[in-house]
CSV table of C-alpha atoms in Angstrom, one decimal:
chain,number,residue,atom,x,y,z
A,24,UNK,CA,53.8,136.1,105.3
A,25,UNK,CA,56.6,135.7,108.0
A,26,UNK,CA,60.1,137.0,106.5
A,27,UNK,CA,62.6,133.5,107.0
A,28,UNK,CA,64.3,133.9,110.1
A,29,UNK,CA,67.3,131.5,111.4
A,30,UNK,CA,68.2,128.6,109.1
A,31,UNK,CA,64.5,129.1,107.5
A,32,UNK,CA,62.5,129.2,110.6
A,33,UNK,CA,60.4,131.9,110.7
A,34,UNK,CA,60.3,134.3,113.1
A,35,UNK,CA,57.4,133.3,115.1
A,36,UNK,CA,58.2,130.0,114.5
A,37,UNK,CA,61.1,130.7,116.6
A,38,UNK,CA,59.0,132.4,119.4
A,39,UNK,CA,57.0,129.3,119.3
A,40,UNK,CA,59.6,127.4,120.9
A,41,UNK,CA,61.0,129.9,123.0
A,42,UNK,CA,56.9,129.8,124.6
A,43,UNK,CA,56.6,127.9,127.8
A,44,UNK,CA,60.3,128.0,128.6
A,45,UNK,CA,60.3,131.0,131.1
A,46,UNK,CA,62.7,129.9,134.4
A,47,UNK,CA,60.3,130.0,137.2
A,48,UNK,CA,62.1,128.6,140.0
A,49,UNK,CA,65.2,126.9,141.4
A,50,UNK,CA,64.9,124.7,144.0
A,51,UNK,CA,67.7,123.1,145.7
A,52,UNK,CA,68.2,119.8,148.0
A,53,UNK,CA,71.3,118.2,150.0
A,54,UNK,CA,70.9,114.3,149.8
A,55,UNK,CA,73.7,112.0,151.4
A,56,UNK,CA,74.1,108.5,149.9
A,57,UNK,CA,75.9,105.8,151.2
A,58,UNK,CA,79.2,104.0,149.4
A,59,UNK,CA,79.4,100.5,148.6
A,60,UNK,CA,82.5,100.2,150.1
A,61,UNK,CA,85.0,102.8,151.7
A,62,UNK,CA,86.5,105.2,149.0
A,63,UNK,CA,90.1,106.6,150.1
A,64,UNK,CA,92.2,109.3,148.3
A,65,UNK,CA,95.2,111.2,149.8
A,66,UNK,CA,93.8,113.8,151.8
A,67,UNK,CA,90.3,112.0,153.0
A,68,UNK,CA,88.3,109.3,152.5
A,69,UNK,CA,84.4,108.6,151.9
A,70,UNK,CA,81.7,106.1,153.1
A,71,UNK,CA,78.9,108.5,152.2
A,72,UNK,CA,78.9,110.5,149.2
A,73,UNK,CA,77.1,113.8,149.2
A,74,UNK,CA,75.0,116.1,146.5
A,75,UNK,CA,73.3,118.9,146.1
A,76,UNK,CA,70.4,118.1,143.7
A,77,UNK,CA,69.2,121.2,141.8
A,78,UNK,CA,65.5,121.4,140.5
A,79,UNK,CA,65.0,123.8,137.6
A,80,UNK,CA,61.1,124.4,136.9
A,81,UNK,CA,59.7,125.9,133.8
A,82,UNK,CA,56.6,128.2,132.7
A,83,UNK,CA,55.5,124.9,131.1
A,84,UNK,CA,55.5,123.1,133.9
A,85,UNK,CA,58.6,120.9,132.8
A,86,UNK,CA,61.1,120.3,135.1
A,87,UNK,CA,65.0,119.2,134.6
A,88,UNK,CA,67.7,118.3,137.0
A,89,UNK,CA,71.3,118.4,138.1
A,90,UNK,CA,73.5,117.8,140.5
A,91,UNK,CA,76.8,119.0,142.0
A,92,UNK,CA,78.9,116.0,143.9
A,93,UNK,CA,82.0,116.6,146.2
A,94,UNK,CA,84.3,114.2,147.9
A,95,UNK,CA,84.5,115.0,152.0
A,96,UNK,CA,83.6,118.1,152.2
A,97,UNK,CA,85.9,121.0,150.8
A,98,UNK,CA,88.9,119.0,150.4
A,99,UNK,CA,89.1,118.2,147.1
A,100,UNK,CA,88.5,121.8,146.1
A,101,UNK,CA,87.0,124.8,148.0
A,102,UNK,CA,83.5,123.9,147.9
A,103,UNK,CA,81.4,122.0,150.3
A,104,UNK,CA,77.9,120.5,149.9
A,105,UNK,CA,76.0,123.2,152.1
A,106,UNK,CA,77.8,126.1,150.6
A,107,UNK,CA,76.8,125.1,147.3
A,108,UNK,CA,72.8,125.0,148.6
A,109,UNK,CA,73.6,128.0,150.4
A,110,UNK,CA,75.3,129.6,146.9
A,111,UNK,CA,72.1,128.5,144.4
A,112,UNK,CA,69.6,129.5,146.6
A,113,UNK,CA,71.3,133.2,147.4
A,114,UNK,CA,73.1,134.5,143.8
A,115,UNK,CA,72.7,131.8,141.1
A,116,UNK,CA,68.8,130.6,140.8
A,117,UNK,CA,68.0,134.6,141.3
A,118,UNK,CA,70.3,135.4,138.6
A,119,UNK,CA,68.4,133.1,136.5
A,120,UNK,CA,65.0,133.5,137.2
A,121,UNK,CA,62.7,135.1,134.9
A,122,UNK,CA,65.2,134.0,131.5
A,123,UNK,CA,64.5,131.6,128.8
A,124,UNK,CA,66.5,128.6,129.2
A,125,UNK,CA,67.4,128.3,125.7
A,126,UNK,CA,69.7,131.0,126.5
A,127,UNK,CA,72.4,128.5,127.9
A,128,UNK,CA,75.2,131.4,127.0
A,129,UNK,CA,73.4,134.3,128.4
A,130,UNK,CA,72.3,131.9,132.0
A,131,UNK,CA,75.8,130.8,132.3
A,132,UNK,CA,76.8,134.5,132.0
A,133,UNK,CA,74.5,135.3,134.3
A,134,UNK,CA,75.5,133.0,136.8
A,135,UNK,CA,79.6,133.5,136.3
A,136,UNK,CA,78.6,137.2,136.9
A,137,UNK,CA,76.7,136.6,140.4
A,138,UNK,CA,79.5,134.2,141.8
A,139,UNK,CA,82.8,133.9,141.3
A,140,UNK,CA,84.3,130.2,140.6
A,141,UNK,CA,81.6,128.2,142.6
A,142,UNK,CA,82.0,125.7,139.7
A,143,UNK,CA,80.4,123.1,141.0
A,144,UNK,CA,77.3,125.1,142.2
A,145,UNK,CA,77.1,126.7,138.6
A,146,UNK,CA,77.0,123.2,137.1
A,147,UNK,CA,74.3,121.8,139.0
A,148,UNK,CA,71.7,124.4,138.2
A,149,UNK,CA,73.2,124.3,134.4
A,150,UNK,CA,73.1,120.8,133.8
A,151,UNK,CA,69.2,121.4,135.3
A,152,UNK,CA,68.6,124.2,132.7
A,153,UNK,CA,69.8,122.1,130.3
A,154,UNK,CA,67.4,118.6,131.3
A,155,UNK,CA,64.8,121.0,131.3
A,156,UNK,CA,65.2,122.1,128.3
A,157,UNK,CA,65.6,119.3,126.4
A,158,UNK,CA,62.4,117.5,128.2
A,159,UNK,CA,60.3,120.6,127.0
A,160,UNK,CA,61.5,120.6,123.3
A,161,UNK,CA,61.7,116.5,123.6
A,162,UNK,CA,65.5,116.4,122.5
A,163,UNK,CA,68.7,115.4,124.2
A,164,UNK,CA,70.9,117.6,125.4
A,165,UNK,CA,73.5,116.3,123.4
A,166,UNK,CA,71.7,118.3,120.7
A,167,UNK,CA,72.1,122.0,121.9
A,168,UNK,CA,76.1,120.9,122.2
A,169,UNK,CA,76.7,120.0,118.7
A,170,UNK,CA,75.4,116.7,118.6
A,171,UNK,CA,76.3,112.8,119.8
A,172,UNK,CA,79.0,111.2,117.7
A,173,UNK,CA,79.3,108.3,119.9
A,174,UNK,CA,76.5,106.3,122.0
A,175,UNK,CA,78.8,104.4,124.3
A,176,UNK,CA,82.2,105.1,126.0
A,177,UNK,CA,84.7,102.8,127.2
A,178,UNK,CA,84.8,103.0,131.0
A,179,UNK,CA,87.0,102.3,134.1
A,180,UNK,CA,86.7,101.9,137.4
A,181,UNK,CA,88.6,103.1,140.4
A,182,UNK,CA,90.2,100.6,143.4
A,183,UNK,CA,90.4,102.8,146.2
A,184,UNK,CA,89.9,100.9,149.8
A,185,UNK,CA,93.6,100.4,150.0
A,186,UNK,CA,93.4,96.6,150.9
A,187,UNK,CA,94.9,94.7,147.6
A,188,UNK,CA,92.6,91.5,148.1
A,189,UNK,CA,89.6,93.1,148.2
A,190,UNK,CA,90.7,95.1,145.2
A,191,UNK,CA,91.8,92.1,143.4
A,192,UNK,CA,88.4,91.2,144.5
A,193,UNK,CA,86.5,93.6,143.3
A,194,UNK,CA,88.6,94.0,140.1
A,195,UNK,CA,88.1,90.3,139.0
A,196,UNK,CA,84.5,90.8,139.6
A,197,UNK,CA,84.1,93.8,137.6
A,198,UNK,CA,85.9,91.5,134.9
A,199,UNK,CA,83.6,88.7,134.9
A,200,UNK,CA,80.4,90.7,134.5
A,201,UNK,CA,82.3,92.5,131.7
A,202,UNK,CA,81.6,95.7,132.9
A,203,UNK,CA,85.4,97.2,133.5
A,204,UNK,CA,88.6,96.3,132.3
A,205,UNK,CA,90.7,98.7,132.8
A,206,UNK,CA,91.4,100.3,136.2
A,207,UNK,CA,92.5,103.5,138.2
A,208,UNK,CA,94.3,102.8,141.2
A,209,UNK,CA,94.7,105.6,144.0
A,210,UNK,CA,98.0,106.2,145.5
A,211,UNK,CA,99.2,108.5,148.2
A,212,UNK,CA,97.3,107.0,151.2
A,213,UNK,CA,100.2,104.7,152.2
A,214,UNK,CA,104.1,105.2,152.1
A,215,UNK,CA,105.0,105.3,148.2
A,216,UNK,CA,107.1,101.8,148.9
A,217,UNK,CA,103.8,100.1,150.5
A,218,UNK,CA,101.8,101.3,147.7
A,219,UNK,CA,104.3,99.7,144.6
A,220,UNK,CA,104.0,97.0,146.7
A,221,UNK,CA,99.8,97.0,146.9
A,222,UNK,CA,100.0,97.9,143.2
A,223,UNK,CA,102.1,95.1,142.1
A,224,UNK,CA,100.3,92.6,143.4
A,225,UNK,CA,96.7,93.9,141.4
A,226,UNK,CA,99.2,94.5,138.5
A,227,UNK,CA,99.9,90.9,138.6
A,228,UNK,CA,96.5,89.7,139.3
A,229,UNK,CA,95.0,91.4,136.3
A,230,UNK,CA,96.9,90.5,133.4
A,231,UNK,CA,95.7,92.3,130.2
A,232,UNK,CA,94.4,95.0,131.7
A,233,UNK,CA,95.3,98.6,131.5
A,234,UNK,CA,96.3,100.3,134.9
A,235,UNK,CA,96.3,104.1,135.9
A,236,UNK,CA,97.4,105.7,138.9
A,237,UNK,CA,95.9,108.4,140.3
A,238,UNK,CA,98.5,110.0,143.3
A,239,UNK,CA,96.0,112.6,144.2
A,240,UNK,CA,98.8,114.8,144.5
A,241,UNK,CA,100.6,113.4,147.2
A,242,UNK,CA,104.0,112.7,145.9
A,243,UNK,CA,106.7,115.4,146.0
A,244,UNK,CA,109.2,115.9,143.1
A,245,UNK,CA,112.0,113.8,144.9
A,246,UNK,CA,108.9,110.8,145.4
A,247,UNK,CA,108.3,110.7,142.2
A,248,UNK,CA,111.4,111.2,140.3
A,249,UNK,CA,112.3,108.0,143.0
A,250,UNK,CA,109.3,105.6,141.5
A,251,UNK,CA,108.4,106.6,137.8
A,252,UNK,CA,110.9,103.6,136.8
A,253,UNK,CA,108.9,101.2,139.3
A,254,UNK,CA,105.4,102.6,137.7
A,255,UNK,CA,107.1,102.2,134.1
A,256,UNK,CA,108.0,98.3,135.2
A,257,UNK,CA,104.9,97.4,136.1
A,258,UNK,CA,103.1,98.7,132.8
A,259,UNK,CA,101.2,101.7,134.0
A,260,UNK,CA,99.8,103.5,131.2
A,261,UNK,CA,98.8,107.0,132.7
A,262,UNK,CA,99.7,108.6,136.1
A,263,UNK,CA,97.5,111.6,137.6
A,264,UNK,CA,98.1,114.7,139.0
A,265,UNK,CA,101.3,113.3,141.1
A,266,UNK,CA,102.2,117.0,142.6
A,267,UNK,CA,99.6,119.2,144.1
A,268,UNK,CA,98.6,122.2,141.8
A,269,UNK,CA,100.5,125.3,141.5
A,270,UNK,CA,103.9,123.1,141.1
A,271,UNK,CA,103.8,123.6,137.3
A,272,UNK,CA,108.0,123.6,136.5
A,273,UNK,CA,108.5,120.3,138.7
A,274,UNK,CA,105.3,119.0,137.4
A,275,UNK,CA,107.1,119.1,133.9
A,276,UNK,CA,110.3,118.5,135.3
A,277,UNK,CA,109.0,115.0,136.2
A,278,UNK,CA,107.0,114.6,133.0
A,279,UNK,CA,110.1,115.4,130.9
A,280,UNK,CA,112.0,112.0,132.7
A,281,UNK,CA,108.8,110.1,132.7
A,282,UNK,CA,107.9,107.1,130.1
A,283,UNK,CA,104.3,106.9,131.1
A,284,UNK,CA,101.9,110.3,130.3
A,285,UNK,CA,101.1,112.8,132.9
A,286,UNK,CA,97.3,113.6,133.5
A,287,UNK,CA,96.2,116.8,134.7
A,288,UNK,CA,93.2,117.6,136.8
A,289,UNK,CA,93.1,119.6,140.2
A,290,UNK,CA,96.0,122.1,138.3
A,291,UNK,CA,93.6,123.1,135.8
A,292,UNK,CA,90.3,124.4,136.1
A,293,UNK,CA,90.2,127.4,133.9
A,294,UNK,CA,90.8,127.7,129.9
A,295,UNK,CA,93.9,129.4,130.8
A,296,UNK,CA,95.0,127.1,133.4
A,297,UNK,CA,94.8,124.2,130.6
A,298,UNK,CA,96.7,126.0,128.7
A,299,UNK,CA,100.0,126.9,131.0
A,300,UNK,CA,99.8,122.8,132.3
A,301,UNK,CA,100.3,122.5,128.3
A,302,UNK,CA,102.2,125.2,127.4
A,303,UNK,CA,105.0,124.0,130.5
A,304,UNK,CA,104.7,120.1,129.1
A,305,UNK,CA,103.5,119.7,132.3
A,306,UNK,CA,100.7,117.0,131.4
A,307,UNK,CA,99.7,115.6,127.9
A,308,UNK,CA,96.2,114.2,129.5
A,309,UNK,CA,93.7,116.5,130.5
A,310,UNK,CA,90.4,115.3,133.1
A,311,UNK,CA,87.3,116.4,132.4
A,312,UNK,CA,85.1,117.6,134.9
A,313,UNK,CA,82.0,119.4,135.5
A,314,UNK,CA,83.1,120.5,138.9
A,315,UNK,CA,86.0,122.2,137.4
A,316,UNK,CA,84.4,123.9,134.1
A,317,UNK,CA,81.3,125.1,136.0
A,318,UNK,CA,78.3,124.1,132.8
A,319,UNK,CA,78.3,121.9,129.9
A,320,UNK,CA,78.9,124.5,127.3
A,321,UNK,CA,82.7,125.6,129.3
A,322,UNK,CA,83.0,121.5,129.9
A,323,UNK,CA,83.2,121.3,125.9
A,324,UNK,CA,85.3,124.5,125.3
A,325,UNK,CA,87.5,123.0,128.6
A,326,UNK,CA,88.2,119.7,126.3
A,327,UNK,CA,88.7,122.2,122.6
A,328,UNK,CA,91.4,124.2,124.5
A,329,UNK,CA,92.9,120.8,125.8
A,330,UNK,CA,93.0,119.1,122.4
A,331,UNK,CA,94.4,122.6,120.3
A,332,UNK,CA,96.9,122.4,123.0
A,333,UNK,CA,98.4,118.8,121.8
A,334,UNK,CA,96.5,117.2,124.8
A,335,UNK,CA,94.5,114.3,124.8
A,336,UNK,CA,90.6,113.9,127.0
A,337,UNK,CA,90.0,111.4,130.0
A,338,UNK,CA,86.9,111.7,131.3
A,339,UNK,CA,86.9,112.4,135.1
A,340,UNK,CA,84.6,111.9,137.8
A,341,UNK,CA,83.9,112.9,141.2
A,342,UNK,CA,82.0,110.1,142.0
A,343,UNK,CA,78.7,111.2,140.5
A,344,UNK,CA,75.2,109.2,141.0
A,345,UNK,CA,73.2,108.4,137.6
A,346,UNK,CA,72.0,112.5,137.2
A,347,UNK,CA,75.8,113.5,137.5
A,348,UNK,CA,76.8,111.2,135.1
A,349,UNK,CA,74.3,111.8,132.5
A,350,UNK,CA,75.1,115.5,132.6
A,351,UNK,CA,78.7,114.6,131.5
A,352,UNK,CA,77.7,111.6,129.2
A,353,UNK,CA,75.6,114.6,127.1
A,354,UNK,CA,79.2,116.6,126.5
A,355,UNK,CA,81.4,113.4,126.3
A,356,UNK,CA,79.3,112.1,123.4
A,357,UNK,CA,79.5,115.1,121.6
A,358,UNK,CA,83.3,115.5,121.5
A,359,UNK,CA,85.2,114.6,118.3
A,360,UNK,CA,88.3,112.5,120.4
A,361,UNK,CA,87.8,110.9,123.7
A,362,UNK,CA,91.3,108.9,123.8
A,363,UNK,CA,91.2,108.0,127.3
A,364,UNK,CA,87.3,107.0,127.6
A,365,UNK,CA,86.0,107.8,130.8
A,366,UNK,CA,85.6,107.1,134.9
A,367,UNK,CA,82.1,107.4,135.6
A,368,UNK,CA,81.6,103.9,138.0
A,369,UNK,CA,79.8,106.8,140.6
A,370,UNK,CA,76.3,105.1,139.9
A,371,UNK,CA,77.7,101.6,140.5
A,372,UNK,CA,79.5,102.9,143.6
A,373,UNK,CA,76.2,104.2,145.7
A,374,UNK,CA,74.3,101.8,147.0
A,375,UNK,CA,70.9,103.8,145.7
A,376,UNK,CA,71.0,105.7,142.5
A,377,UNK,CA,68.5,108.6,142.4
A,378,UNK,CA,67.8,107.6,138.6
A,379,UNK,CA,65.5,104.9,137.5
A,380,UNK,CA,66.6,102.8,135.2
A,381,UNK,CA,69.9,103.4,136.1
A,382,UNK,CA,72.6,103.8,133.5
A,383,UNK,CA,73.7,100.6,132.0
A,384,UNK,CA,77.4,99.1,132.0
A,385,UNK,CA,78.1,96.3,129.4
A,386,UNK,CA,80.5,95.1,127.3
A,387,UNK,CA,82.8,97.4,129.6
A,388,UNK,CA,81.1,100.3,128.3
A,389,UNK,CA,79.0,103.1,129.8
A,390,UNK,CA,76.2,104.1,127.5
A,391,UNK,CA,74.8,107.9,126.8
A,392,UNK,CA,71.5,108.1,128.0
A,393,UNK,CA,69.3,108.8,124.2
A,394,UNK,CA,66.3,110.4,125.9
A,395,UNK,CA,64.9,114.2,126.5
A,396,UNK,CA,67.1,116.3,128.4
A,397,UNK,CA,70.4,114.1,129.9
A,398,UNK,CA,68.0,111.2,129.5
A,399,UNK,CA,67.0,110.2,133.2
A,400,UNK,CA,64.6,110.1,135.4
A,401,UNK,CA,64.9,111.2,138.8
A,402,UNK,CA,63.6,108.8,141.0
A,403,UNK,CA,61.8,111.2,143.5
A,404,UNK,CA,61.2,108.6,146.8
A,405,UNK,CA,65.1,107.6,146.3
A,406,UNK,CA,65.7,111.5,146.3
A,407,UNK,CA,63.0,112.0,149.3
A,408,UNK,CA,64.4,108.9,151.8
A,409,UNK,CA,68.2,110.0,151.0
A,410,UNK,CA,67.3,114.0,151.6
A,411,UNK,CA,69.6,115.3,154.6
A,412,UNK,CA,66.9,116.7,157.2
A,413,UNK,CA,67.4,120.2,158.4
C-alpha cells in the first residue's frame, strides 16, 4: 500500500498527474492586428496592435497559449514585438524545455534566470504553461492561483483618438449596449489647456459616469500642480501616472496637494518598485499588468505587495486580444480586493480577436472565462491570416 502523500494523495497518485506533462516545445509567432479606430497616448499612437503568440506543447499532446502585447514598438517600455520572438525562441523556451509544467515556480525561475526583465516575453510563454496545464488536468487556471472568488469584473473602456465627438460617440455607444460606463481618458497628446477643454466636454456629455485620466506621463510637476484643481472640478476620480517614472519625490509632492488618487503604473514594475511608489505616498492605486510582473504567479504577489502597502488594484491593460485578456482575468478573479475593476476593452478594440467565442461584455462587466486553462480557444485561421510573414 502507497504511504499518503500531499493532502492524502498518494504518491503515485501524484506521479499520475505529473504523466503526460513533459514541456516538449515552444513555438513562437508575431501576428499584427488591426485597431478599430486610432489609439493615441503621449509618446505614440497605434492603428495596428502587435503580439507575439507563444505555443506551449506538451508530452500529451496538449497544447496552451499566451501572448505578450506592446503598444508601438519599444516605447512604452524597452521591449518590442521581434525581440520578444527573438528572446523565447533563444533563452526562455530552452530554459523550459524538458520540465513539468506543473512546476510554475521552478519554470518561472528558470526563465527569470535565462533573461533578465524581458517581462513581457516571460509572460507569454507562462501564461502558455499555464493554459496548457490546465487543458491537460481539465481545470482553470484560476485554480493553480488560489482559486476564483469572482466570475465577472466591472470594466472600463479607454477614449483615446483625441477628437471629443467621436469619443462622446463612441462613449454613448458603449452606454447604450451596456457594456462600459465608466471611462479612461488619455491626456498628454495635446497642450494640457486643449485637453481640460476635450475632457470637459465628454465630462459633460456623460453624466453619471466615472472618469479617469490617464496622462501617460506627460505632465511635468509645474503642469500638474497647474491643473489638479481643474481635474478635481470636473469630477475625475483617478489620475494615472502623470510624471514619467523615476520622479518619485515630485510624484508625491503632487499627490500630497491632490484631491483625486494617484495611480501608478510605468514607475513600478518590480515588488520593490511597488513598494518605494508606496512607501514615498507617491500613488495609492497600483495597475496591474502582465507586461510588468513577467507570469501569473509574480502578477498576484505584484497586487499582495500593493495591497500590504495601503494600496488599492486597477486592473491594467496593454491592449490585449481575447488570449491576453484571459491570462489576466485567471489572476484578477482570484484576488481577494479588486477596488478599481479593470481595463481590459483590448478584444473589443481589434477588429479580429484570435479567440472564438470571444470574451463576453454585459451588464458593463467583463466575465472570467470558466473553462480548462485561461478558458479560450485560439482561433488558429484568425491567428494564420493575421501572422506577420517573414
Amino acid at each position: 500500500m502507497n504511504k499518503p502523500g500531499i493532502a492524502g494523495i498518494s504518491p503515485s497518485e501524484l506521479a499520475d498527474h505529473r504523466q503526460g506533462r513533459r514541456i516538449v516545445a515552444v513555438e513562437t509567432t508575431i501576428v499584427d492586428v488591426p485597431t478599430t479606430r486610432r489609439h493615441r497616448l503621449s509618446n505614440t499612437e497605434v492603428t495596428h496592435q502587435s503580439y507575439v503568440i507563444a505555443r506551449a506543447s506538451l508530452s500529451d499532446g496538449t497544447v496552451g497559449y499566451g501572448e505578450a502585447a506592446t503598444l508601438g514598438g519599444p516605447r512604452w517600455a524597452e521591449e518590442s514585438v521581434e525581440a520578444i520572438k527573438a528572446n523565447i525562441d533563444t533563452y526562455l523556451a530552452p530554459a523550459v524545455l524538458g520540465a513539468n509544467a506543473l512546476d510554475f515556480e521552478a519554470n518561472s525561475a528558470a526563465m527569470k534566470r535565462a533573461a533578465s526583465r524581458n517581462n513581457a516575453a516571460r509572460a507569454a510563454v507562462d501564461a502558455a504553461l499555464y493554459d496548457a496545464a490546465g487543458k491537460s488536468l481539465g481545470l482553470p487556471a484560476s485554480q493553480f492561483l488560489g482559486g476564483a472568488v469572482r466570475d465577472r469584473i466591472e470594466v472600463l473602456w479607454a477614449l483615446a483618438s483625441g477628437d471629443a465627438d467621436q469619443e462622446i460617440e463612441e462613449a454613448q455607444g458603449k452606454l447604450a449596449a451596456r457594456e462600459h460606463r465608466r471611462f479612461k481618458i488619455k491626456l498628454g497628446f495635446h497642450a494640457p489647456a486643449d485637453d481640460m477643454k476635450r475632457l470637459a466636454r465628454i465630462v459633460e456629455a456623460l453624466p453619471g459616469c466615472e472618469i479617469v485620466c490617464d496622462v501617460n506621463q506627460a505632465w511635468s510637476e509645474a503642469t500638474a500642480i497647474r491643473y489638479l484643481p481643474r481635474l478635481a472640478e470636473l469630477g475625475i476620480v483617478l489620475i494615472e501616472q502623470p510624471l514619467r517614472p523615476g520622479l518619485v519625490e515630485a510624484t508625491a509632492r503632487i499627490a500630497r496637494r491632490s484631491a483625486i488618487p494617484i495611480m501608478t503604473d510605468e514607475a513600478a514594475f518590480t515588488g520593490a518598485e511597488i513598494v518605494a511608489q508606496a512607501t514615498a505616498a507617491a500613488g495609492s492605486v497600483y495597475s496591474l499588468k502582465l507586461v510588468k510582473s513577467g507570469g501569473l504567479m509574480d502578477l498576484k504577489r505584484a497586487g499582495g505587495i500593493a495591497q500590504a502597502c495601503g494600496m488599492e488594484l486597477y486592473g491594467g491593460c496593454l491592449l490585449e486580444t481575447g488570449l491576453g485578456a484571459a491570462a489576466h482575468l485567471a489572476v484578477f478573479a482570484t484576488l481577494p480586493t479588486l477596488e478599481w475593476g479593470c481595463e481590459h476593452f483590448g478584444p473589443k478594440i481589434v477588429k479580429t480577436d484570435i479567440v472564438r467565442p470571444s470574451l463576453t461584455f454585459r451588464d458593463f462587466h467583463i466575465h472570467c472565462p470558466t473553462g480548462p486553462g485561461l478558458g479560450v480557444q485560439v482561433d488558429e485561421d484568425a491567428l494564420a491570416a493575421m501572422t506577420r510573414k517573414a
